[in-house]
Short mmCIF file of C-alpha atoms in Angstrom, two decimals:
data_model
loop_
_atom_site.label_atom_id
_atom_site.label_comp_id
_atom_site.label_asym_id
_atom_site.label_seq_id
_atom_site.Cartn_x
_atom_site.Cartn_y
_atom_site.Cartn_z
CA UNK A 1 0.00 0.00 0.00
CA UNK A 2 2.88 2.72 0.73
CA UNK A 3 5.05 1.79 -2.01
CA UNK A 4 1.47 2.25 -4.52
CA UNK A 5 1.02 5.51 -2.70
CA UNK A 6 4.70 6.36 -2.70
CA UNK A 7 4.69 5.85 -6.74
CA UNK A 8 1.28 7.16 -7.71
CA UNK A 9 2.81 10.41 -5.72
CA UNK A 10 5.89 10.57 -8.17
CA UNK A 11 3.43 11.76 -10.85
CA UNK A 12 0.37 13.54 -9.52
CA UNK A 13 0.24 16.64 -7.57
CA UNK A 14 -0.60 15.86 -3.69
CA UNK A 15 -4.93 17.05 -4.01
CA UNK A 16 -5.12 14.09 -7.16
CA UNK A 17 -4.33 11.47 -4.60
CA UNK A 18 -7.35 10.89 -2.02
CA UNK A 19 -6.34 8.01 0.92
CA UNK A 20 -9.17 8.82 3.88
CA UNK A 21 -11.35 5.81 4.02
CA UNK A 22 -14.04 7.81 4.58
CA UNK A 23 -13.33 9.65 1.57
CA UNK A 24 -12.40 6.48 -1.39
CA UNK A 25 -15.51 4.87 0.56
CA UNK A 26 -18.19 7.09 -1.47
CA UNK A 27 -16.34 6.45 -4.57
CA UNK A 28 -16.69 2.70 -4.17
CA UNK A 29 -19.93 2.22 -6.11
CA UNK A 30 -22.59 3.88 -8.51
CA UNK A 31 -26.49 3.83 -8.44
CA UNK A 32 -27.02 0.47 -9.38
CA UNK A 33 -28.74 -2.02 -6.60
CA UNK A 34 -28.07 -5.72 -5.79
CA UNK A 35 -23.89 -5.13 -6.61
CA UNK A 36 -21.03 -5.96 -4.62
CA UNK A 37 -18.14 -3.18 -4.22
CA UNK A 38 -14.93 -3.44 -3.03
CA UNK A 39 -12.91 -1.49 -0.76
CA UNK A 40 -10.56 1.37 -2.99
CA UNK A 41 -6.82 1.39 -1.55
CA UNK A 42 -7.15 5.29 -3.36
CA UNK A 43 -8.86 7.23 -5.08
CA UNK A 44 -6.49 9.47 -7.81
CA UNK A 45 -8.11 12.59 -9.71
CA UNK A 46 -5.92 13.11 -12.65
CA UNK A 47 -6.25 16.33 -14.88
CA UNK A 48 -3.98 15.56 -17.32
CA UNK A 49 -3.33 12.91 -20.26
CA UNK A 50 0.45 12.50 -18.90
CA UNK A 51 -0.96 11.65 -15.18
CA UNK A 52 -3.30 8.94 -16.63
CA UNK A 53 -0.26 7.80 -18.36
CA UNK A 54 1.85 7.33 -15.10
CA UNK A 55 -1.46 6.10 -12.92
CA UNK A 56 -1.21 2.91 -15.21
CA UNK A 57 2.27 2.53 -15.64
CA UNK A 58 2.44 2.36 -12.02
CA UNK A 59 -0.51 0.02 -11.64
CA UNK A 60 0.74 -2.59 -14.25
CA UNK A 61 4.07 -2.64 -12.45
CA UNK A 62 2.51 -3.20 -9.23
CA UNK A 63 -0.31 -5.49 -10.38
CA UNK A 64 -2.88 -3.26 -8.86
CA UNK A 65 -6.36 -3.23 -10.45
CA UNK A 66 -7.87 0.29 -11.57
CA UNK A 67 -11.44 1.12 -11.84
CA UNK A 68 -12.20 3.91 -14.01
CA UNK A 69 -15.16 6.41 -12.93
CA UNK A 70 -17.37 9.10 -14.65
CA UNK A 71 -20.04 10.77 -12.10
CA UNK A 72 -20.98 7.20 -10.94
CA UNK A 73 -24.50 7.57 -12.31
CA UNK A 74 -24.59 3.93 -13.63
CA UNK A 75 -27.12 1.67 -13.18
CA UNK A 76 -25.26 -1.42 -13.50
CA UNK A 77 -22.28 -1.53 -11.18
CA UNK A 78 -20.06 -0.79 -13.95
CA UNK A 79 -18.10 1.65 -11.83
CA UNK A 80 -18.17 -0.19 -8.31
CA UNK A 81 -14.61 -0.39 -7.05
CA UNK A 82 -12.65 -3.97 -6.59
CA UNK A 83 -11.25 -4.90 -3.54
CA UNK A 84 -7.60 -2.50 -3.34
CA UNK A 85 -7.50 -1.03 -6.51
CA UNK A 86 -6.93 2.62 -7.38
CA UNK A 87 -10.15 4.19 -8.37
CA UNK A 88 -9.57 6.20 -11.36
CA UNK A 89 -12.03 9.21 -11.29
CA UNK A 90 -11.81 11.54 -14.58
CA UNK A 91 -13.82 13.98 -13.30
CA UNK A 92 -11.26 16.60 -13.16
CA UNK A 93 -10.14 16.34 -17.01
CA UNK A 94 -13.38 18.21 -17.98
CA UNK A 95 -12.38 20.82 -20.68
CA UNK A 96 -13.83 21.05 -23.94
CA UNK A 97 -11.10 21.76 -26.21
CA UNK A 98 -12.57 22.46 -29.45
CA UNK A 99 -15.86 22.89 -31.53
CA UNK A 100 -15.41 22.67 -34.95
CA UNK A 101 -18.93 24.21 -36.52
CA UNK A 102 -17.47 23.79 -40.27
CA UNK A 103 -16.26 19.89 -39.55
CA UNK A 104 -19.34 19.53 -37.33
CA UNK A 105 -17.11 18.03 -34.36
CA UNK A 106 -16.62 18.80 -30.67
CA UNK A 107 -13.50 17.45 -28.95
CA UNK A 108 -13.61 17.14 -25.01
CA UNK A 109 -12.03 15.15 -22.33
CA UNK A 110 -13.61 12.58 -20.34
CA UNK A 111 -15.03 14.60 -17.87
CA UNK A 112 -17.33 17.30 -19.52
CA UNK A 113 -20.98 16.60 -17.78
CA UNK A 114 -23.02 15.87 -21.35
CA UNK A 115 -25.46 18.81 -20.42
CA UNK A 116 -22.41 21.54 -20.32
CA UNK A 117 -21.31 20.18 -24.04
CA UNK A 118 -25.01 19.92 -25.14
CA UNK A 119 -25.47 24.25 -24.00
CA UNK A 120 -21.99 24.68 -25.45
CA UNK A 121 -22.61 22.84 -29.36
CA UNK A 122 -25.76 24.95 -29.19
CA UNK A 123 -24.55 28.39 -28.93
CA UNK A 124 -22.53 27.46 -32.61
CA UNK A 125 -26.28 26.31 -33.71
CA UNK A 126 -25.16 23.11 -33.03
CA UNK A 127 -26.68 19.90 -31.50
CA UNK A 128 -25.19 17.07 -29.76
CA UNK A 129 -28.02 14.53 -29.36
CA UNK A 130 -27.59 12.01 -26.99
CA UNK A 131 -29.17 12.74 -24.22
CA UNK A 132 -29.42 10.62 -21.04
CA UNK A 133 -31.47 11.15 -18.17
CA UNK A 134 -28.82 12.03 -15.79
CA UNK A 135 -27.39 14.39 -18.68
CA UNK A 136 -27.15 17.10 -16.07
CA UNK A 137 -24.92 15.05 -14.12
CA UNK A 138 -23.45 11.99 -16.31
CA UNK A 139 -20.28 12.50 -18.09
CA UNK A 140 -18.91 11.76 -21.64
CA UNK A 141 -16.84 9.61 -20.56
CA UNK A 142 -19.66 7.28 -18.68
CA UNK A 143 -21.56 7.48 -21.97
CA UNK A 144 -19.03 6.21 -23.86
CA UNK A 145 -17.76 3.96 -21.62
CA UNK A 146 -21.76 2.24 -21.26
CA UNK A 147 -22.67 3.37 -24.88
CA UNK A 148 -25.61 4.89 -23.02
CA UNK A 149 -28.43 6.32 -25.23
CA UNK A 150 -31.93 8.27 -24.13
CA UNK A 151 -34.85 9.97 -25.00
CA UNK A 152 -33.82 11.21 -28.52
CA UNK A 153 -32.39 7.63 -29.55
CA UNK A 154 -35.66 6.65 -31.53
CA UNK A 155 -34.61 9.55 -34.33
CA UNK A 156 -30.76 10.56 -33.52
CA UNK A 157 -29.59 7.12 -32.61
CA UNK A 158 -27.08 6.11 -29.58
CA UNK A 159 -23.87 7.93 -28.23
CA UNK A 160 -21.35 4.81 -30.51
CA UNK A 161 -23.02 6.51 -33.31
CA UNK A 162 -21.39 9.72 -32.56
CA UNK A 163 -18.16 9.16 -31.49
CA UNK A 164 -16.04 9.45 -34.47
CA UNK A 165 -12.33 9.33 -32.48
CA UNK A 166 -10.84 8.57 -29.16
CA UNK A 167 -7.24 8.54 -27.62
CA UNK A 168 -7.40 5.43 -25.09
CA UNK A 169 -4.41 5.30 -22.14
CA UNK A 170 -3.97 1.43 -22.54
CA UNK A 171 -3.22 -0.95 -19.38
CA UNK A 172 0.49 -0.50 -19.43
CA UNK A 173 -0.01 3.22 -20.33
CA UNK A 174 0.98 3.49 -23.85
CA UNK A 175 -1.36 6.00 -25.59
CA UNK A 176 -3.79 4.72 -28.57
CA UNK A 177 -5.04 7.32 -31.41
CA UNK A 178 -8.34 5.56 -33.10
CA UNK A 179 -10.94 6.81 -35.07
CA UNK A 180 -11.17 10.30 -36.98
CA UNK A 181 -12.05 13.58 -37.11
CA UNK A 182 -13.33 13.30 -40.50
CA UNK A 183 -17.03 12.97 -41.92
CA UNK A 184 -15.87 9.67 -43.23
CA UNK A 185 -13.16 6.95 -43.04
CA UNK A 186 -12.68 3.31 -43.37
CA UNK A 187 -8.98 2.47 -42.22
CA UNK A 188 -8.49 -0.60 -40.35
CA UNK A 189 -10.60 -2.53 -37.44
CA UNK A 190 -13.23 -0.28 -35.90
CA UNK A 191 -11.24 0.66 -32.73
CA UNK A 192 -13.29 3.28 -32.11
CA UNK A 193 -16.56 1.24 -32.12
CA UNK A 194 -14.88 -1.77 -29.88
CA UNK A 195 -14.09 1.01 -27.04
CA UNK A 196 -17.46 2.23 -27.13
CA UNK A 197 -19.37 0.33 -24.63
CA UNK A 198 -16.71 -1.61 -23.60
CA UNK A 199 -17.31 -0.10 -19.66
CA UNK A 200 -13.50 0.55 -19.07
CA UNK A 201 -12.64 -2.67 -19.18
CA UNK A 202 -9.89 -2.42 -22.44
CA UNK A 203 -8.43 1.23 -21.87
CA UNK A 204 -9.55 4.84 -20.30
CA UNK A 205 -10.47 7.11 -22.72
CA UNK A 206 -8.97 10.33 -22.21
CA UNK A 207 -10.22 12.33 -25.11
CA UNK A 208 -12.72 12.41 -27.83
CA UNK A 209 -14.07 13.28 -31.48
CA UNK A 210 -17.55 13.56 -31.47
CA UNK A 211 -19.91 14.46 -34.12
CA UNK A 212 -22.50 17.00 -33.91
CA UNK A 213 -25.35 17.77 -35.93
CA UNK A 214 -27.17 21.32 -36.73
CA UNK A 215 -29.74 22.27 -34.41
CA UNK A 216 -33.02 21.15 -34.75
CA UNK A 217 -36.14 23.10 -34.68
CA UNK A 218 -38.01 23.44 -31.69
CA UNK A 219 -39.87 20.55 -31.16
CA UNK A 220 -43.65 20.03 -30.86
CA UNK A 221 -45.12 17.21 -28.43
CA UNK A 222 -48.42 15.02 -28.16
CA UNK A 223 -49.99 13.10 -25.38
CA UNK A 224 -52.33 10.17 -25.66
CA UNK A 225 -53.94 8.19 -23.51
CA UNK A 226 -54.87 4.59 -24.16
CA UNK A 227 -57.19 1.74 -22.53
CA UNK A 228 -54.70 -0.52 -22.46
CA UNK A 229 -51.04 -1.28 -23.36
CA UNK A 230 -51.43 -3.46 -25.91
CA UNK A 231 -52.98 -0.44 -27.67
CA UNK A 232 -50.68 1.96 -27.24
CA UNK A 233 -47.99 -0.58 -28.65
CA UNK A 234 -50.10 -1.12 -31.48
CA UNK A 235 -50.21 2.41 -32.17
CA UNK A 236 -46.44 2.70 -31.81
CA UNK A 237 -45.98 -0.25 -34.38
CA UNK A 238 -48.38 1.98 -36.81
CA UNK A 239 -46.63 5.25 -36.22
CA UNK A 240 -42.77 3.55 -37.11
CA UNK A 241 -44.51 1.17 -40.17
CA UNK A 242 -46.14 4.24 -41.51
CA UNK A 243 -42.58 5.71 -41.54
CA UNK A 244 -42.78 8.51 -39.68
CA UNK A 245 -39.44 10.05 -37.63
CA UNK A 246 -40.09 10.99 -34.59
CA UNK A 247 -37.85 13.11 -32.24
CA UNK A 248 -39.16 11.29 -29.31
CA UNK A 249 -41.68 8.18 -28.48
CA UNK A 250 -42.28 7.65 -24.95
CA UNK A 251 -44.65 5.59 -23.27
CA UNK A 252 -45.61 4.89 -20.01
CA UNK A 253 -47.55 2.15 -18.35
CA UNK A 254 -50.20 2.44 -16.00
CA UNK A 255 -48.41 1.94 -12.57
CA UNK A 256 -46.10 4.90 -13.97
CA UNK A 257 -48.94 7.17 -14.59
CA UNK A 258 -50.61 6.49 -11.26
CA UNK A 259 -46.91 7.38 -9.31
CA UNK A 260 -46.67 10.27 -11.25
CA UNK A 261 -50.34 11.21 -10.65
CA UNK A 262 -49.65 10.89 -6.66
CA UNK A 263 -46.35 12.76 -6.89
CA UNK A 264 -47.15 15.36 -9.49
CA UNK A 265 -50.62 15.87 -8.68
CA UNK A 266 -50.71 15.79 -12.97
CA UNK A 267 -54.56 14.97 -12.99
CA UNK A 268 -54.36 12.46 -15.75
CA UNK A 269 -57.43 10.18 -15.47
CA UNK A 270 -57.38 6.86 -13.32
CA UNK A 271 -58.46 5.03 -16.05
CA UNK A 272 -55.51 5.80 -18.59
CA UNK A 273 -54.01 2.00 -18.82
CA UNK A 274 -50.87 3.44 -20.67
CA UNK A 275 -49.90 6.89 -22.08
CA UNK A 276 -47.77 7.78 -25.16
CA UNK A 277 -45.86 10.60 -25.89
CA UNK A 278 -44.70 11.49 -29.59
CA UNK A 279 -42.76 14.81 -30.71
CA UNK A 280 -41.61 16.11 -33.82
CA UNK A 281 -39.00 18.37 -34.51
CA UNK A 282 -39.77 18.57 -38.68
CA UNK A 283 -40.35 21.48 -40.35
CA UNK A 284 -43.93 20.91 -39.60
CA UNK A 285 -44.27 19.65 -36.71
CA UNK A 286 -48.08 20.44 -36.49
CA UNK A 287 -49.04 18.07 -39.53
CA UNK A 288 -46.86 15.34 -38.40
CA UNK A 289 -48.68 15.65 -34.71
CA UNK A 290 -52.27 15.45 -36.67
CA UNK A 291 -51.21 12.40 -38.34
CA UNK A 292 -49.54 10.43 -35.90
CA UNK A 293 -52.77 11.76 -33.62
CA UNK A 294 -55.12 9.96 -36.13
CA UNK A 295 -52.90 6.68 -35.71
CA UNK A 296 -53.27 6.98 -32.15
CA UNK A 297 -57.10 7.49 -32.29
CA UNK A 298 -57.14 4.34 -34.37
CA UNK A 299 -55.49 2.13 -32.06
CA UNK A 300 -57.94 2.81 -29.63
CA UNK A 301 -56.89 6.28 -27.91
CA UNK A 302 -59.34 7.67 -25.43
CA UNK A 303 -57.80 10.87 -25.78
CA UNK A 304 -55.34 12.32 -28.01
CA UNK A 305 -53.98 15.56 -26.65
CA UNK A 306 -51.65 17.79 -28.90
CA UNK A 307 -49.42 20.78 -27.96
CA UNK A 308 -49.31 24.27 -30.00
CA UNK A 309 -46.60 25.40 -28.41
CA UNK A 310 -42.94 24.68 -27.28
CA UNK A 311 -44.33 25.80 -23.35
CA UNK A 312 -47.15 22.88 -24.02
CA UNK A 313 -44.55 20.45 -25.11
CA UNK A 314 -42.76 21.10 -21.93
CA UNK A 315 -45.50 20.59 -19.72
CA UNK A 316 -46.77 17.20 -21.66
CA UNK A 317 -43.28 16.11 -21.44
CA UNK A 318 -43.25 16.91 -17.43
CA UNK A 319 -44.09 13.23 -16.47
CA UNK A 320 -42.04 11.51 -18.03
CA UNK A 321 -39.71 13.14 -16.94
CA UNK A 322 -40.61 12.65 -13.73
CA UNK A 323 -41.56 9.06 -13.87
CA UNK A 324 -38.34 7.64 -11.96
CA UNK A 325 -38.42 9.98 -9.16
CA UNK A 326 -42.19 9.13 -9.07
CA UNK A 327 -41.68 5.58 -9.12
CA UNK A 328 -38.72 5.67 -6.59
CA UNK A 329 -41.14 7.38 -4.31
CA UNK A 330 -43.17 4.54 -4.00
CA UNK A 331 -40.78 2.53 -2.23
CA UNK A 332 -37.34 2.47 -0.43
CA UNK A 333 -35.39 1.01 -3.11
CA UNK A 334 -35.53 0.71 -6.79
CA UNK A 335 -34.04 -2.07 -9.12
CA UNK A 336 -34.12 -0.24 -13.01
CA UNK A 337 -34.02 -2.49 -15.82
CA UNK A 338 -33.25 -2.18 -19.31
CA UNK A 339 -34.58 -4.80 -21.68
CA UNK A 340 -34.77 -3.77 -24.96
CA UNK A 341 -37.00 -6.18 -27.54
CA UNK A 342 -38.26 -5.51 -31.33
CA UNK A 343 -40.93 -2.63 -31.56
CA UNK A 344 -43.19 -5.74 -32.82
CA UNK A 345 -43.17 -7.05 -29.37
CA UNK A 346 -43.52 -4.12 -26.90
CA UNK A 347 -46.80 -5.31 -25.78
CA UNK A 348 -45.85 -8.95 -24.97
CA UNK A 349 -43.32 -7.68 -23.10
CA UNK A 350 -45.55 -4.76 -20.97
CA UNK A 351 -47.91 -7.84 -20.50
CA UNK A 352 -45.35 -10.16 -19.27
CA UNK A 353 -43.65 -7.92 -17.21
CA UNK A 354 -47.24 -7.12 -15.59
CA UNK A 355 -47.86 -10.70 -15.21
CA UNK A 356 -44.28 -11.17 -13.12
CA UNK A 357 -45.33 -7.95 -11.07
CA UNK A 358 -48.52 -10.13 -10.02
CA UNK A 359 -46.52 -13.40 -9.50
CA UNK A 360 -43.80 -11.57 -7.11
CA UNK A 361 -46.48 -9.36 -5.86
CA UNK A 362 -44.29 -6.46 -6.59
CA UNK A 363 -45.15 -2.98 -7.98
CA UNK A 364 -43.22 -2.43 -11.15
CA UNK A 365 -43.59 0.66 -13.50
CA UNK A 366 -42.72 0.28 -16.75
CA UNK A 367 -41.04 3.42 -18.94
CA UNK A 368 -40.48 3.11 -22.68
CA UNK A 369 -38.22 4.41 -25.27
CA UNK A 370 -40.72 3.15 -27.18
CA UNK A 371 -39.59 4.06 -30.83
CA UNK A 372 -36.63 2.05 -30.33
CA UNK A 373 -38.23 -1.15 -28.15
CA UNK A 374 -35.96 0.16 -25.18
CA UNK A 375 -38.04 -0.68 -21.94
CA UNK A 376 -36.89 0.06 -18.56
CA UNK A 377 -38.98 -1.89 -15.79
CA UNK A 378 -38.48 -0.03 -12.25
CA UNK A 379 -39.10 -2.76 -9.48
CA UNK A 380 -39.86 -1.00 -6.24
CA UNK A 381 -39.17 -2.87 -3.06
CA UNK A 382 -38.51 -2.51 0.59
CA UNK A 383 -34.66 -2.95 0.81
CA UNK A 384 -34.94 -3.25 4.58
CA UNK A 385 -37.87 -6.45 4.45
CA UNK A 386 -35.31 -9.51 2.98
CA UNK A 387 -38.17 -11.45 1.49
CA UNK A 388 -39.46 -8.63 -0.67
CA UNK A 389 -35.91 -7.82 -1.66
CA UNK A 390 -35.15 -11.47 -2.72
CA UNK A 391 -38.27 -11.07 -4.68
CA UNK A 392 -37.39 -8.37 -6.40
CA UNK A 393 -33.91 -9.66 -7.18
CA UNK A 394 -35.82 -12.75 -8.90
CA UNK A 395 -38.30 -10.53 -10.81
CA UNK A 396 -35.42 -8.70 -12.40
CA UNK A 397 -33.89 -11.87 -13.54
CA UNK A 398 -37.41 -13.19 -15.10
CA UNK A 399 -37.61 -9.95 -16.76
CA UNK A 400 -34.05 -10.78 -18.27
CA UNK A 401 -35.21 -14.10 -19.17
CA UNK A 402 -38.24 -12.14 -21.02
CA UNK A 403 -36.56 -9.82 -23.21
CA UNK A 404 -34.26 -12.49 -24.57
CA UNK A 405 -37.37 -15.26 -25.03
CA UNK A 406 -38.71 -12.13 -27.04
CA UNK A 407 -35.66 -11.81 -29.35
CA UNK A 408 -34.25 -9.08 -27.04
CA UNK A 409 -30.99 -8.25 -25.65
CA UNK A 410 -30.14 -7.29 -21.56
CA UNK A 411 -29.41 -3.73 -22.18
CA UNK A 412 -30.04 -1.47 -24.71
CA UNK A 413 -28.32 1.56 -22.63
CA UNK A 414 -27.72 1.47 -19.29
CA UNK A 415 -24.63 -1.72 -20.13
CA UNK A 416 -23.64 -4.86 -18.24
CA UNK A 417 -21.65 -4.05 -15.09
CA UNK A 418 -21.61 -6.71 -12.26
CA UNK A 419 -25.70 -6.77 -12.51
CA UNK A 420 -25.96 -8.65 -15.99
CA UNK A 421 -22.75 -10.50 -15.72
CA UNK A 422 -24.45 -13.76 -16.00
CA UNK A 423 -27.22 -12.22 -18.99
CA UNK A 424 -24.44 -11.33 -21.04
CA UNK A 425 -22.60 -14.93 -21.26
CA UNK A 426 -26.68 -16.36 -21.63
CA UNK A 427 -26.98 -13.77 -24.38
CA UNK A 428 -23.25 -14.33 -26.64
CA UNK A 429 -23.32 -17.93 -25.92
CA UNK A 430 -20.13 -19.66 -24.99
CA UNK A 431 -18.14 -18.67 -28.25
CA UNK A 432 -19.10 -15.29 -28.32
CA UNK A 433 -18.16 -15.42 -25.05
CA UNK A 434 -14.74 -16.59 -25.79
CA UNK A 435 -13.87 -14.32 -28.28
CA UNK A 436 -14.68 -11.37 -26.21
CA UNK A 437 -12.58 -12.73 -23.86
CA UNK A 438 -9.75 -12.85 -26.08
CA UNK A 439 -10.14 -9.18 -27.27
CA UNK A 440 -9.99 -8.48 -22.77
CA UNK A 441 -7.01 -10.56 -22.80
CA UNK A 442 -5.29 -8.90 -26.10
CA UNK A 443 -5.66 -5.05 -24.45
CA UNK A 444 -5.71 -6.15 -20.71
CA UNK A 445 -3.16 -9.00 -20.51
CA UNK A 446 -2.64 -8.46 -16.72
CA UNK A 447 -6.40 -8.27 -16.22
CA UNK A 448 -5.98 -5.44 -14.05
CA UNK A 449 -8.24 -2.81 -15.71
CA UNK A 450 -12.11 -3.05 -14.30
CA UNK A 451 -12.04 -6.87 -13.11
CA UNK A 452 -15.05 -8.27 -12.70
CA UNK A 453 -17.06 -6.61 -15.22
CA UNK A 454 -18.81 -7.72 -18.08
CA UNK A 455 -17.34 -11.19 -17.38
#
């Protein structure tokens, strides 16, 4: 422990290395639930490309597993610290250093919180879609490092699709260039692509190239309530088959509504079964609203409710964006999934995942990125009662066992972590498995970056 101290201190400044247990102990895990941590032997804040450079030079020649760490607002463990390793946080390498509104391109460090590049593209007219939840606190490293996604994903696509570059500090700290900073470019194996979602466990990314699109118009939003969610699906399979492009597709089932309801005192009716939210940020938004509003009405809407206005918008968009805090009100603890299936079978999976509510006797809401299949099933439990937690630890896993019996995969943004360790080898198979493996082994031969993940 003093000779890792005594070397990490040879190349950081003195406030970049954190040793009070008290301290490394709230960097030992993220938000996910049901996932072991470690104890950190230190926590080290580099600010610098160079001092990410010596951090793993020193921990390959000490054999000393390092966790990297964004803003720890994972929902998969992905982050949670092994037993004595140096906790790499990357928090303090948070500079944007360029954006390029001729190449369309922003280049930024790890660090920068997605909502401070988001403000900063848009002053240059200039949008930077992905957008996750946490976007006021999550960082770009995080969301490359889980390939997270969000709310815009069913038009703009996921955050691999827009990172066109990265320099990578390998294990033994020599520093990889991949990618490019042009609109196209072919050269090689897809580095780039394999880092992406790869949760630490092959390098840290230290900077990177992402793409950025012009800013969209203002976009216009509609609410509609259904029956039931089998007809709210149905109405999002018309809306994609019809080929329409929305900006956003949300829905909500009805234990969601009813939290939201209770918390946000919203006044949507009792009787609303599942609600849908569509927006369009065309250059007629209004026509596009009427016509997906006639789809809904078709599938069985009881009420189709569109906004004239970007202040309407806002307030139709309120709960869902509330839904999680809603839902985590309902309980102590929450247990988020994210199961994401074919648009074709959104309602057999609402349905199922109502049925395993009933057969755990659980409540769990259910919100939906619903133009991309993306659902994310919020059991709500009593951590302190152990029965109702061990039942809510075996609904997750039959809602695992769902998506994939649906032609689904584990996670479609939130990545695998410790939580899904045992999803992801079901999912490969054993020689996808294997291979993956191999790749771990070819960048990581020490195994010392993120053990324990993915794996």
């Amino acid at each position: 422990m003093d000779d890792l101290q005594t070397r990490l201190r040879a190349g950081l400044p003195a406030d970049a290395i954190l040793t009070d247990p008290d301290v490394t102990a709230s960097y030992a895990h993220d938000m996910a639930s049901f996932c072991d941590a470690g104890t950190p032997a230190v926590v080290v804040l580099p600010s610098t490309v160079d001092q990410v450079q010596h951090i793993m030079r020193t921990a390959t020649e000490l054999r000393v597993p390092v966790v990297p760490q964004g803003a720890r607002t994972g929902l998969s463990g992905a982050a949670n610290a092994s037993e004595g390793c140096i906790v790499l946080s990357l928090t303090r390498m948070d500079r944007i250093l360029e954006i390029s509104p001729v190449d369309r391109i922003a280049v930024v460090e790890p660090g920068v919180i997605n909502a401070v590049l988001s403000r900063a593209v848009a002053e240059h007219g200039l949008y930077y879609p992905p957008d996750p939840s946490s976007w006021e606190m999550c960082t770009i490293g995080g969301n490359i490092g889980t390939a997270s996604g969000g709310l815009c994903c069913v038009k703009y696509g996921v955050t691999a699709e827009y990172v066109l570059g990265l320099d990578v500090v390998l294990a033994d700290g020599r520093l990889l260039s991949t990618g490019r900073r042009t609109a196209k470019g072919v050269a090689g194996y897809d580095l780039t692509r394999l880092f992406v979602g790869s949760e630490g466990t092959l390098g840290i990314v230290v900077r990177a190239v992402l793409a950025l699109r012009p800013r969209p118009p203002q976009q216009l939003v509609l609410a509609a309530e259904f029956p039931s969610a089998a007809a709210a699906c149905d109405a999002v399979c018309a809306i994609m088959e019809r080929g329409h492009t929305p900006s956003l597709l949300e829905l909500m089932d009805r234990t969601t509504v009813q939290a939201v309801n209770k918390l946000g005192r919203m006044g949507l009716p009792e009787s609303t079964e599942a609600l849908l939210l569509a927006a369009f940020d065309t250059p007629d938004p209004a026509a596009d609203l009427a016509a997906v509003g006639d789809l809904c009405t078709a599938a069985g809407a009881t009420q189709v409710v569109p906004a004239e206005d970007a202040a309407e918008s806002e307030m139709l968009l309120k709960a869902r964006r509330m839904s999680l805090t809603a839902l985590e009100a309902v309980k102590s603890a929450t247990m988020i999934d994210d199961v994401c299936v074919p648009r074709s079978r959104l309602a057999a999976m609402l349905d199922g995942t109502a049925a395993i509510a009933a057969t755990y006797d659980l409540t769990i809401g259910v919100c939906v990125h619903a133009g991309d299949g993306n659902t994310h099933p919020v059991v709500c439990f009593d951590h302190t009662d152990p029965d109702e937690s061990r039942r809510a630890r075996a609904s997750f896993d039959e809602i695992m066992a769902l998506g994939l019996e649906l032609g689904g995969t584990i996670t479609g943004e939130h990545g695998v972590g410790v939580l899904k360790k045992e999803w992801l080898a079901r999912e490969l198979g054993p020689v996808g498995v294997e291979l993956q493996r191999g790749i771990k082994r070819t960048f990581d031969p020490l195994g010392i970056l993120n053990p324990g993940k993915l794996f």
